[in-house]
XYZ file of N, CA and C in Angstrom:
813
model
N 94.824 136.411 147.492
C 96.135 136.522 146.844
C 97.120 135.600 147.537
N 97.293 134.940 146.777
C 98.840 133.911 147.204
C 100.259 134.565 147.676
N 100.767 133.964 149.017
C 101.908 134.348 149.549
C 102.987 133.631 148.967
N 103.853 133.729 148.443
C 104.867 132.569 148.074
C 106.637 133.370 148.745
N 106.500 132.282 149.686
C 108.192 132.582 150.350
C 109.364 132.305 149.338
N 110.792 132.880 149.538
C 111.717 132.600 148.362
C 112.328 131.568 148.757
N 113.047 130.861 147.885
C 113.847 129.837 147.835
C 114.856 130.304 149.217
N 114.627 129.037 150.266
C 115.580 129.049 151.051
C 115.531 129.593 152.514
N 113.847 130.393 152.504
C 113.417 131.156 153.728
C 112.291 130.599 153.874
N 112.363 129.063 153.990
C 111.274 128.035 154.224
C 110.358 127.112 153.815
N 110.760 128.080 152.607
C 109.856 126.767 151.371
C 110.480 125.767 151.119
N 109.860 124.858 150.843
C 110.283 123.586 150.203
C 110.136 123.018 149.385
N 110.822 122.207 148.646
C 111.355 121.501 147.660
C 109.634 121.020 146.733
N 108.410 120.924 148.048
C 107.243 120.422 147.143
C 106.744 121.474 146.748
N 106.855 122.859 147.833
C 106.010 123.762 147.256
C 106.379 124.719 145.816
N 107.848 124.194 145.956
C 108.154 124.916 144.576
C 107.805 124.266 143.265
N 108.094 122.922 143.705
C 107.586 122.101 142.251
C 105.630 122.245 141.950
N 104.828 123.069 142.610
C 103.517 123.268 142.958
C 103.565 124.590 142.266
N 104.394 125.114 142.103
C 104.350 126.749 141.535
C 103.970 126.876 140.378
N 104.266 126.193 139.436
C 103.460 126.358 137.781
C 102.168 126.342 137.714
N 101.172 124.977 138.830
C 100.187 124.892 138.878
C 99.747 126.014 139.702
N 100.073 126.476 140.058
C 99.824 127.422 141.077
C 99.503 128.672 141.182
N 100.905 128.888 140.753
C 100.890 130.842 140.126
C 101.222 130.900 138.497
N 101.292 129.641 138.141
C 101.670 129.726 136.614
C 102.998 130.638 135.969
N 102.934 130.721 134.856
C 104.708 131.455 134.188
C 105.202 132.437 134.844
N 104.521 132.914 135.848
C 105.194 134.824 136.306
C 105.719 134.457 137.629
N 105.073 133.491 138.056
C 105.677 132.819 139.615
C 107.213 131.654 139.169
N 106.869 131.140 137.862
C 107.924 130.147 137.599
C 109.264 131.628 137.363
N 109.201 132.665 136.202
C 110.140 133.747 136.520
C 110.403 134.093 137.327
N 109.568 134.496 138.523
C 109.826 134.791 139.632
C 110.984 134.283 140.632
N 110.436 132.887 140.429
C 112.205 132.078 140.930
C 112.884 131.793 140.528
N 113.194 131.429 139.010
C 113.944 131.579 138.279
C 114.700 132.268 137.032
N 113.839 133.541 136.962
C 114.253 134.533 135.712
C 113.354 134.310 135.137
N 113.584 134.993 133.524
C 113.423 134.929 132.854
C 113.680 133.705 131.587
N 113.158 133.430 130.932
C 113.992 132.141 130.450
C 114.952 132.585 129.232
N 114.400 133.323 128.684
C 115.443 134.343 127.828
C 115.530 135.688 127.921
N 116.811 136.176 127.491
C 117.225 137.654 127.920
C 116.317 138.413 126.626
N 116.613 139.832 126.675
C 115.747 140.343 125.342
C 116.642 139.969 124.157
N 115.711 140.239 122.987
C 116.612 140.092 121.793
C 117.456 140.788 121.375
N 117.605 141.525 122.205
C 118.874 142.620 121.181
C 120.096 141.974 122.420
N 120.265 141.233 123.282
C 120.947 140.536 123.829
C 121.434 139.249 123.479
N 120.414 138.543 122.856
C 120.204 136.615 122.312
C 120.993 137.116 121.309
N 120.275 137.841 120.632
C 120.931 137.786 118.647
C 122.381 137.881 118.647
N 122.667 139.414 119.243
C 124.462 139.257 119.026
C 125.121 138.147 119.729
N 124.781 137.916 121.140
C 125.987 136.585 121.758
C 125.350 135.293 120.914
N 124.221 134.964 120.200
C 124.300 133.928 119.378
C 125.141 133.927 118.228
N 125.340 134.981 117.546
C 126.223 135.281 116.507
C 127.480 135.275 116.301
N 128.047 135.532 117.609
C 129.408 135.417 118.336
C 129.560 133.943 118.162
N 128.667 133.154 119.469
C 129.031 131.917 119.365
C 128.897 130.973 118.206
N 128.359 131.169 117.219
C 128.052 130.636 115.659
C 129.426 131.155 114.979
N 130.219 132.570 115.029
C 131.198 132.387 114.259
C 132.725 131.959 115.456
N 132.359 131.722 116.180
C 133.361 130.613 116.987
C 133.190 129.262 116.514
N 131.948 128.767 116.676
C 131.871 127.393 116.155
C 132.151 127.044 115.106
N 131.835 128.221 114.072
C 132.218 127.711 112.665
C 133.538 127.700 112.295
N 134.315 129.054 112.852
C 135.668 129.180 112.360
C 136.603 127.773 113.611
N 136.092 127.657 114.489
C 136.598 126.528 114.887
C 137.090 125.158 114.586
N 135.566 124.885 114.484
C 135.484 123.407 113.546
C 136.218 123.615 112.117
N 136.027 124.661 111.295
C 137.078 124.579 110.387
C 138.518 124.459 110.470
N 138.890 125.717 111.357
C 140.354 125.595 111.675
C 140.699 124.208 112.415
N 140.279 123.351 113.432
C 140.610 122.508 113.686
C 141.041 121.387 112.880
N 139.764 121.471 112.303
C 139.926 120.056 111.413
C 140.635 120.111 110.386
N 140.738 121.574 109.754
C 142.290 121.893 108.746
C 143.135 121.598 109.159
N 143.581 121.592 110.458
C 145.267 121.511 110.875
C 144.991 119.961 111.604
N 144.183 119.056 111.737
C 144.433 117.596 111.756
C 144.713 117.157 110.065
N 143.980 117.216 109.462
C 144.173 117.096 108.200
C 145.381 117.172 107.217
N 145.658 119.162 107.479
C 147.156 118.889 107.022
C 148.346 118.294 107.651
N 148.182 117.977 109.018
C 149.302 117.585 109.812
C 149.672 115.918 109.263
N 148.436 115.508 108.848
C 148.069 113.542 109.033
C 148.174 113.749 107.535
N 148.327 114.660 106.555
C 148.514 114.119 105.036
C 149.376 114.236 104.212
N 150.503 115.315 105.052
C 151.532 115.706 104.742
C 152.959 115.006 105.810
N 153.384 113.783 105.844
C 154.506 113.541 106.086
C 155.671 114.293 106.634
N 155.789 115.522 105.867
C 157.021 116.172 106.139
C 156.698 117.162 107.462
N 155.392 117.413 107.801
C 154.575 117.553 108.708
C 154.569 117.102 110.281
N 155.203 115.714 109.786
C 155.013 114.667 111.531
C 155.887 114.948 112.025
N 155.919 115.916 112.998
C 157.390 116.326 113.894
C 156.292 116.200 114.967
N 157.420 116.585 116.374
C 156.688 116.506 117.884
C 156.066 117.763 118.089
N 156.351 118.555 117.083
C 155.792 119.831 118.075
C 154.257 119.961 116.943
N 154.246 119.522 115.953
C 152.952 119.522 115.263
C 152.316 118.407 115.767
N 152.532 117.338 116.489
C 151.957 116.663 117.110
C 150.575 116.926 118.147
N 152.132 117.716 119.092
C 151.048 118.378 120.113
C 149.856 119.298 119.500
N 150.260 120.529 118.143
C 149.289 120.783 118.171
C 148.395 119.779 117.549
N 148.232 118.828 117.193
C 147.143 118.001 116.530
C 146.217 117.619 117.552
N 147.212 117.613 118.753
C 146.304 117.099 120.032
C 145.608 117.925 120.467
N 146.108 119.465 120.719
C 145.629 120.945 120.772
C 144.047 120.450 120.134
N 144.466 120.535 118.654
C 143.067 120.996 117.998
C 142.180 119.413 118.444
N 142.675 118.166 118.379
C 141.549 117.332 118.832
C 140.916 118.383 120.059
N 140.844 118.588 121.126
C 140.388 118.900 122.520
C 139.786 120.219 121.879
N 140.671 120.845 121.394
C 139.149 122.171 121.199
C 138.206 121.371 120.056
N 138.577 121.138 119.686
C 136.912 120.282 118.675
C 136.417 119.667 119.409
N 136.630 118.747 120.487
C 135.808 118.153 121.432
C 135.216 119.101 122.193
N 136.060 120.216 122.050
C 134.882 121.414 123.462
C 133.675 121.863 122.738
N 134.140 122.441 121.595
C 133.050 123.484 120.366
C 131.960 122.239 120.497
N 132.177 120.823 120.345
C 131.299 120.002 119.655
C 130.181 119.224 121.133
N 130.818 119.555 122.303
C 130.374 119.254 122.748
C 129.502 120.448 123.952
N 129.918 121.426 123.515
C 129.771 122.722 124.508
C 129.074 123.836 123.975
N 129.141 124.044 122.507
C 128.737 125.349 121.850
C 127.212 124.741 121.693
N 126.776 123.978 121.176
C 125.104 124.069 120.714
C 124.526 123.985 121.674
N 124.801 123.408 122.846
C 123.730 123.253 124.151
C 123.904 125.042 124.749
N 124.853 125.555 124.643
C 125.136 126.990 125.190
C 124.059 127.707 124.118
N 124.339 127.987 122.917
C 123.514 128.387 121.869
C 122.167 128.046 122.476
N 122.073 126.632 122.599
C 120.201 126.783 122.919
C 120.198 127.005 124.111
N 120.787 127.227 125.352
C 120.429 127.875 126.713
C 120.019 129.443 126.399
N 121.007 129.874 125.767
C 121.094 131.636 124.891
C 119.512 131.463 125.061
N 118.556 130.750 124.372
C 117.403 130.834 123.803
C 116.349 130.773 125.048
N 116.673 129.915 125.662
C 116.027 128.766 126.564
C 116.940 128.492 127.995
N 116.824 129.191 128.672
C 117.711 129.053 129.922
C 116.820 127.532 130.835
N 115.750 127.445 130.528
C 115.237 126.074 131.182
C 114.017 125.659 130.659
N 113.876 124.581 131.014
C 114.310 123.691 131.529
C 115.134 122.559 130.686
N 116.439 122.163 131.516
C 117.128 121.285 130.977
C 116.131 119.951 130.282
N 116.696 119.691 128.939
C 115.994 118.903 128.157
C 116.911 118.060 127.249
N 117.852 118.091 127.906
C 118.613 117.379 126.898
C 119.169 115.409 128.034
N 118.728 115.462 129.142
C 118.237 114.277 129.445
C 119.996 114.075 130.424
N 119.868 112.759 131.381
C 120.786 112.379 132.031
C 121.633 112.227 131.496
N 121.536 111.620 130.489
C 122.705 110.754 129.703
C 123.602 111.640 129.442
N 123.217 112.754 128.636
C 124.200 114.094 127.386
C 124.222 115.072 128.651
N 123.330 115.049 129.671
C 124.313 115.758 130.890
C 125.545 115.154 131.244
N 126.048 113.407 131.504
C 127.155 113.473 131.861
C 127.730 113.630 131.113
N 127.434 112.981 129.561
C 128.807 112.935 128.393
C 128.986 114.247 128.265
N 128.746 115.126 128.461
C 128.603 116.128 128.574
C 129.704 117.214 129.340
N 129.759 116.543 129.896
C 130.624 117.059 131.365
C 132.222 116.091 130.793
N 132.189 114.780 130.826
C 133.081 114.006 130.410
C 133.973 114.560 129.265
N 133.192 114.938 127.960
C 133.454 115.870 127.023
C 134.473 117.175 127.574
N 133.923 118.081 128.275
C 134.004 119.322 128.280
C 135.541 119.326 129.482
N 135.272 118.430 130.729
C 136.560 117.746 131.256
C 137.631 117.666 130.595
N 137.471 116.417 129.696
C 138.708 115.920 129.161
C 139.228 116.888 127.911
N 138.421 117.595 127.071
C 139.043 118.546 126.734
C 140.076 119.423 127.779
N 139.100 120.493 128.268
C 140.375 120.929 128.939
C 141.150 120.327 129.852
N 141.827 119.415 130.501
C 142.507 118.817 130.840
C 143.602 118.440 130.437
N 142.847 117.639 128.711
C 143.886 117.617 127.694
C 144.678 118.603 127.265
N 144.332 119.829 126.821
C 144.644 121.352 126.389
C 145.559 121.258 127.408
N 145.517 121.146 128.975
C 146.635 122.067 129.885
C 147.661 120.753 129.836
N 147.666 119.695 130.148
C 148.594 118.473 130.022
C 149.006 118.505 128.657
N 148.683 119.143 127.279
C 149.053 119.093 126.179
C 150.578 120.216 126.304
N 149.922 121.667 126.984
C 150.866 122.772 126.834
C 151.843 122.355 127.314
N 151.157 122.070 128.537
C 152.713 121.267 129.741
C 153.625 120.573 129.446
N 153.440 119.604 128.124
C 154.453 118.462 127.562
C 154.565 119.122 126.827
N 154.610 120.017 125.791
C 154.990 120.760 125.145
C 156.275 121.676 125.634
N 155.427 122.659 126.889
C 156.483 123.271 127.260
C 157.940 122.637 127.661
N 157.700 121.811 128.543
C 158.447 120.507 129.165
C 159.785 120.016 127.630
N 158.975 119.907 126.288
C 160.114 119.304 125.154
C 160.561 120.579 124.853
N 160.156 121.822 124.969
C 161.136 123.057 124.572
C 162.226 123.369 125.736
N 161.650 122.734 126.973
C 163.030 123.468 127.772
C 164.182 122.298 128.205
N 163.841 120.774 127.588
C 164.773 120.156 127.365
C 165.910 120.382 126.072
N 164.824 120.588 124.919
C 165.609 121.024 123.662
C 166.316 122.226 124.056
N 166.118 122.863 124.753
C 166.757 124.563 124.652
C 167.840 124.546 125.645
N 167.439 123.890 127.028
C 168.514 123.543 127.763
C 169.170 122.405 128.644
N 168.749 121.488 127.570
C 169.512 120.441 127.945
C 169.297 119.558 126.655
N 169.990 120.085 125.394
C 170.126 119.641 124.365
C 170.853 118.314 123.938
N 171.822 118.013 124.565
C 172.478 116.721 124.489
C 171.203 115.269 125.166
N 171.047 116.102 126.238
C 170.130 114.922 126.628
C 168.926 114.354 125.860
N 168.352 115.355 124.774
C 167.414 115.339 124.125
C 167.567 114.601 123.039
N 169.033 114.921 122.733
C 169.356 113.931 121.025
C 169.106 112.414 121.786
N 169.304 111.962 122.968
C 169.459 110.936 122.888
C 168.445 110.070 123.061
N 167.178 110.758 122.904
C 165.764 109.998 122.563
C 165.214 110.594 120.948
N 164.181 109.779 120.446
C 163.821 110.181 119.575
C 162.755 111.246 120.034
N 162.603 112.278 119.316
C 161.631 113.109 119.796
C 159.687 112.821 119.302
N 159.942 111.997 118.375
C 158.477 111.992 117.410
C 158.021 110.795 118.530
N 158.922 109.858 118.904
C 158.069 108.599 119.338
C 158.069 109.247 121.107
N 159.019 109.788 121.297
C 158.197 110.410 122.647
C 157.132 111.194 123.010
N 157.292 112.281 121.485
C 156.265 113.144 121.821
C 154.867 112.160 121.741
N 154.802 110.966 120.737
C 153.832 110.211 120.652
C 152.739 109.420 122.266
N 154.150 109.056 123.062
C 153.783 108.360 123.890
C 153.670 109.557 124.947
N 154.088 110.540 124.983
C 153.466 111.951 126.083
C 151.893 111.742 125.508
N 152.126 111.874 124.522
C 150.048 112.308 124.188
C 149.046 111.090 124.716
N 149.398 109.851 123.783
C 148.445 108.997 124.662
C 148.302 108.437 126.076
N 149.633 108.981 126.791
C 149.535 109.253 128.349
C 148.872 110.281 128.696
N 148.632 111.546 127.719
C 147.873 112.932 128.340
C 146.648 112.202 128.174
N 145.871 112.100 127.150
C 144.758 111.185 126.864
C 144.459 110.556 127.820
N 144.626 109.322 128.476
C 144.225 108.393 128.947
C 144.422 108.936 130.621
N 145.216 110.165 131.074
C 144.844 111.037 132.238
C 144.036 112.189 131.973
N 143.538 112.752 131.324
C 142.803 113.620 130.822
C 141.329 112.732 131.237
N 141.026 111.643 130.253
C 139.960 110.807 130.517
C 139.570 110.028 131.782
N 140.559 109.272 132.570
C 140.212 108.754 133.562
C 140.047 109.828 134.913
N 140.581 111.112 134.606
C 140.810 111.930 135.739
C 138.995 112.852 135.333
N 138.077 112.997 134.309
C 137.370 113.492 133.977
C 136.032 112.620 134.210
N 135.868 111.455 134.107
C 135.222 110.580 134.527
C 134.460 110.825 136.046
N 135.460 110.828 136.928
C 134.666 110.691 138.152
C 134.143 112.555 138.419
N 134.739 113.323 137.825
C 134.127 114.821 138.050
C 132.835 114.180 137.447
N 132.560 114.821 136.127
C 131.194 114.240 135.443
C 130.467 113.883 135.576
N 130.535 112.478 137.116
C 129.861 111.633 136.764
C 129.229 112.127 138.539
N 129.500 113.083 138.888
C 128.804 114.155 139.612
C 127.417 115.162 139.385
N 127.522 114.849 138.247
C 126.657 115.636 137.886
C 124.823 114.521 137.103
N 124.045 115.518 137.345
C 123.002 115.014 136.685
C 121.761 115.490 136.863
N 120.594 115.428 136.568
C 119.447 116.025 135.851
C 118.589 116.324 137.387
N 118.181 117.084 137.932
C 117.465 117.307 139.004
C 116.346 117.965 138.795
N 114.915 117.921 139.457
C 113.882 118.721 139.397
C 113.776 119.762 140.559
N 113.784 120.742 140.552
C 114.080 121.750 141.405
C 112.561 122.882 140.959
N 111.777 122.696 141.749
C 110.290 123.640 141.374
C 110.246 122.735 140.045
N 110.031 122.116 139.896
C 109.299 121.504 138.601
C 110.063 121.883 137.983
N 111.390 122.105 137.530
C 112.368 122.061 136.523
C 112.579 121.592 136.720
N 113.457 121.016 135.679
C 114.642 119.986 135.134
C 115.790 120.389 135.223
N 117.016 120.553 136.040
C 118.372 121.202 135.499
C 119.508 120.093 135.759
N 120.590 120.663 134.739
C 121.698 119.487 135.063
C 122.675 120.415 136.003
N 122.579 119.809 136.974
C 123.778 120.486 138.380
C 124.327 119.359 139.177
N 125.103 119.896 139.716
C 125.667 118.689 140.916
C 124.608 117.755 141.536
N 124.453 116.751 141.254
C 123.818 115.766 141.659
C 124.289 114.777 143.118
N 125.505 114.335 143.371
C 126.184 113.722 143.948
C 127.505 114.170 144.558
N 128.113 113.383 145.170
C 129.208 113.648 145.891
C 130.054 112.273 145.529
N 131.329 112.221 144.173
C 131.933 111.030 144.474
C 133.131 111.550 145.343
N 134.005 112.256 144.708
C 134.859 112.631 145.604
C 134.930 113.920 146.398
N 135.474 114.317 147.751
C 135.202 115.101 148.063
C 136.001 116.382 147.786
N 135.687 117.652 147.722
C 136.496 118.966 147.345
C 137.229 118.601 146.025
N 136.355 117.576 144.954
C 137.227 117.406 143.731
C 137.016 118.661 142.841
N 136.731 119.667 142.918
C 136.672 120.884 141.779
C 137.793 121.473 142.799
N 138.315 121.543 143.868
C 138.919 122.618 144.169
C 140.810 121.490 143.960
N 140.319 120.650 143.849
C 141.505 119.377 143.557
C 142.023 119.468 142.116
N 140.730 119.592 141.093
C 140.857 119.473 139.616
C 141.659 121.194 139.313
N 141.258 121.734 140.043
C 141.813 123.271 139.714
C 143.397 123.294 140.160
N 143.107 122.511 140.960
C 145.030 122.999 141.479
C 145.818 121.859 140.519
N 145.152 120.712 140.480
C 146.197 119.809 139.456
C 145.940 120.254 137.933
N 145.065 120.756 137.312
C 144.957 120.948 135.743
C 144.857 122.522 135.677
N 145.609 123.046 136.620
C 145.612 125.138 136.769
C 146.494 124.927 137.633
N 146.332 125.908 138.474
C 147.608 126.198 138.813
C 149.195 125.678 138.901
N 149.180 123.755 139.455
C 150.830 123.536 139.251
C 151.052 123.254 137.815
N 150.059 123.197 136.500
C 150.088 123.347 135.360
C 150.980 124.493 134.849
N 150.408 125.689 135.594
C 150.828 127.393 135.039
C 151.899 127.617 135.860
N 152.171 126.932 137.192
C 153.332 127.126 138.237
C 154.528 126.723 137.107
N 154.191 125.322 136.813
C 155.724 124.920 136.011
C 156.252 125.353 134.679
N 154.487 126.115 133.845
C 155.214 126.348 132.941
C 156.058 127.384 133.237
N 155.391 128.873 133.785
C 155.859 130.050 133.901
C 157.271 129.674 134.805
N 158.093 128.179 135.163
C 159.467 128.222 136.172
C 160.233 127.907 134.822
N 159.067 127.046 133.715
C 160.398 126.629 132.901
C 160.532 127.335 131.596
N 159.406 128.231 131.200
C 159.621 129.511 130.522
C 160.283 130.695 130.592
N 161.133 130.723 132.129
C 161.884 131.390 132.976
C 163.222 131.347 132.327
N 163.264 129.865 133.157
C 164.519 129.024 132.652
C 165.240 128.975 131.561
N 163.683 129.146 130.165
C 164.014 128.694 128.721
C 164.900 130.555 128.338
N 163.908 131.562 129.277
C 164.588 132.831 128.708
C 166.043 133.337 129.043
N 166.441 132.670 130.379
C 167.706 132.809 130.860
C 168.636 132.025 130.296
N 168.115 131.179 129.939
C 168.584 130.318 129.078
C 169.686 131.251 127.738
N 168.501 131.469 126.723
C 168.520 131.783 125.541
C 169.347 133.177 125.913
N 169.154 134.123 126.824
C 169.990 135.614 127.288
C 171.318 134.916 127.190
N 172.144 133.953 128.030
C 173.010 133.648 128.174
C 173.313 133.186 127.169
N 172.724 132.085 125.605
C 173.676 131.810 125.084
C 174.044 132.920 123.537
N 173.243 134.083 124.410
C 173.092 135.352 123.409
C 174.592 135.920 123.503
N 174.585 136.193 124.871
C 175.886 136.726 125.710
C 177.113 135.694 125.022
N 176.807 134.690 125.081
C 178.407 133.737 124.642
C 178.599 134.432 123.277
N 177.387 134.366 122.268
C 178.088 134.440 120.952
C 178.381 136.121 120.820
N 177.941 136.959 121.491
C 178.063 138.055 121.373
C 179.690 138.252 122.032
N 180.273 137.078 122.495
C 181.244 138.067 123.204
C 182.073 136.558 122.537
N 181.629 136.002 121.885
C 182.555 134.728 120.648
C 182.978 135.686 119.552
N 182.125 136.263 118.701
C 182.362 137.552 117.749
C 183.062 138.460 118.520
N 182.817 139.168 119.806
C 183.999 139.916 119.790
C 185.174 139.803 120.299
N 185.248 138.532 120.004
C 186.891 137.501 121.182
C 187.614 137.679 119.692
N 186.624 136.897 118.170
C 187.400 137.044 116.869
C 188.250 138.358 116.358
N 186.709 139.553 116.406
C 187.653 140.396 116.289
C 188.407 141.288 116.899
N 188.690 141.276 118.524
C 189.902 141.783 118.825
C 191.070 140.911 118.826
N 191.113 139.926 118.123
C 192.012 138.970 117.617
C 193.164 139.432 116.574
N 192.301 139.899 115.670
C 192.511 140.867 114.861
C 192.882 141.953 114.450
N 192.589 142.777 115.447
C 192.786 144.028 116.297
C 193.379 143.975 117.884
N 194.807 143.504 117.776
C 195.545 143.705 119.283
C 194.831 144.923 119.896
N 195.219 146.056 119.135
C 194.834 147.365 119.714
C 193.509 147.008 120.186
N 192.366 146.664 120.357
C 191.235 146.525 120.920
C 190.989 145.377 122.038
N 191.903 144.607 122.051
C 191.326 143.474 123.064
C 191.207 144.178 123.982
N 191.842 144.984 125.236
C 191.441 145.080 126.177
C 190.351 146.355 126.262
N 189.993 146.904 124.865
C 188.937 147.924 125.518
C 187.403 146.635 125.108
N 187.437 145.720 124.457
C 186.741 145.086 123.978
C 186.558 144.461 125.346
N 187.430 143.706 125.860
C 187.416 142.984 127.123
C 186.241 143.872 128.126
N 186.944 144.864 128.059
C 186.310 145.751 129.669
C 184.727 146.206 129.499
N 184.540 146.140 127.790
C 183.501 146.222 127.466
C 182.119 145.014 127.327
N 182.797 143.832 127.251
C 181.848 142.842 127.303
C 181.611 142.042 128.881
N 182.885 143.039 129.776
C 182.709 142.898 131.231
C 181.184 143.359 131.434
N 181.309 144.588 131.225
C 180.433 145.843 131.859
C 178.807 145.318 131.241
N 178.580 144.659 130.219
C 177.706 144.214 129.337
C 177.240 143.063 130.258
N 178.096 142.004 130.689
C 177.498 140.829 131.834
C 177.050 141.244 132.653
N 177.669 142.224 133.369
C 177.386 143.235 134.918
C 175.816 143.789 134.814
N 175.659 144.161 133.752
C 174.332 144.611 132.909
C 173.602 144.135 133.033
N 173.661 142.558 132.785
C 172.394 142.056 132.228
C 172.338 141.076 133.555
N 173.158 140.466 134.094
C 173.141 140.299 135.380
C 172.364 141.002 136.330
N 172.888 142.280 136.124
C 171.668 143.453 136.898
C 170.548 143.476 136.536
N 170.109 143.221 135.179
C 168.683 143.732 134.857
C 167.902 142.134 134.949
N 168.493 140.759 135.217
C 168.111 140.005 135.298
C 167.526 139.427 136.938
């Protein structure tokens, strides 16, 4: 009877790729699973991911469509989403069928070097794009909301234009060198696509803090901003209407007054 040590408590790299010939399919599970889960597991999360893909690719490509055929349509903020839905159609299209056939087939990778990196390149620059999309987005609502003068004095369609193919072209060049980390390895006589290389160093813990967190840092300072914003110019007109009518009513200005005091004091407090 054959001894076989586990991955990592001495074996090596030849004796694992020796294991099919060796101990054949129950030794290849052995170190690596199963290759598929049971079926009452595959069927539903395949089904899931089939009506994601489908209602995806539809909805996406509906709202490029109506955005690009309807004119009255081309504003900045339908822009962004046009850019929105490009990047999730690049994820679904490049992410859902290889997931679908892992569902089936957890190994061995077979889909070759090449569609491992585009692969990665794909799935990168989508999300990248998505968080640099929200960000310029958020970024034109809290100029419009609070700092409105400054805003008339650009056009908004040809800026929002030139934000996007700047998100684009950092989305892509910043996705490139992750990606191109990756690639097809034989590990026990499999094939898998995993980290292959080292171009830059600690770049996943780099890509997370620049396309996550100071992404979500600035929106959530200037979604802040946009609500204190909007409270305050709630407060002006609320206390513009009641400047009119104790105008109207001598007898009320000063209980009106003491009352839209106590109302700032308020919201001041609860702010």
């Amino acid at each position: 009877m054959l001894d076989f040590a586990p991955p990592g408590n001495g074996s090596s790299v030849h004796d694992l790729a020796d294991l099919e010939d060796i101990g054949g399919v129950d030794n290849m599970t052995a170190f690596f699973g199963p290759k598929r889960d049971p079926l009452y597991v595959v069927i539903p999360v395949t089904i899931v991911y089939l009506l994601i893909f489908i209602t995806g690719i539809v909805g996406n490509i509906s709202t490029c469509i109506v955005i690009s055929k309807n004119k009255s349509m081309h504003t900045a903020t339908n822009y962004y989403l046009f850019s929105l839905a490009i990047s999730d159609f690049l994820l679904l299209i490049s992410g859902v069928p290889q997931e679908i056939y892992f569902i089936w087939s957890k190994y061995p990778y077979i889909f070759g070097e090449l569609f491992c990196v585009i692969r990665g390149i794909a799935a990168e620059t989508s999300a990248n794009a998505t968080v640099l999309t929200i960000t310029a987005f958020t970024v034109e609502r809290y100029v419009a909301i609070c700092h409105p003068f400054l805003s008339h004095t650009m056009s908004k369609l040809s800026r929002a234009i030139r934000y996007i193919f700047a998100i684009w072209i950092i989305a892509i060049v910043s996705a490139i060198p992750q990606a191109l980390q990756f690639g097809v390895t034989n590990q026990g006589g499999v094939d898998q696509c995993v980290v292959k290389r080292i171009i830059i160093q600690h770049s996943f813990e780099l890509s997370t803090f620049v396309f996550f967190f100071a992404p979500m840092t600035l929106i959530t300072v200037l979604y802040a901003l946009i609500g204190l914003k909007l409270r305050s110019s709630a407060l002006m007109q609320r206390d513009g209407t009641l400047q009119k009518r104790n105008n109207n009513c001598p007898h009320a200005r000063q209980q009106g007054t003491s009352q839209g005091t106590r109302r700032v004091l308020k919201m001041l407090g609860e702010l």
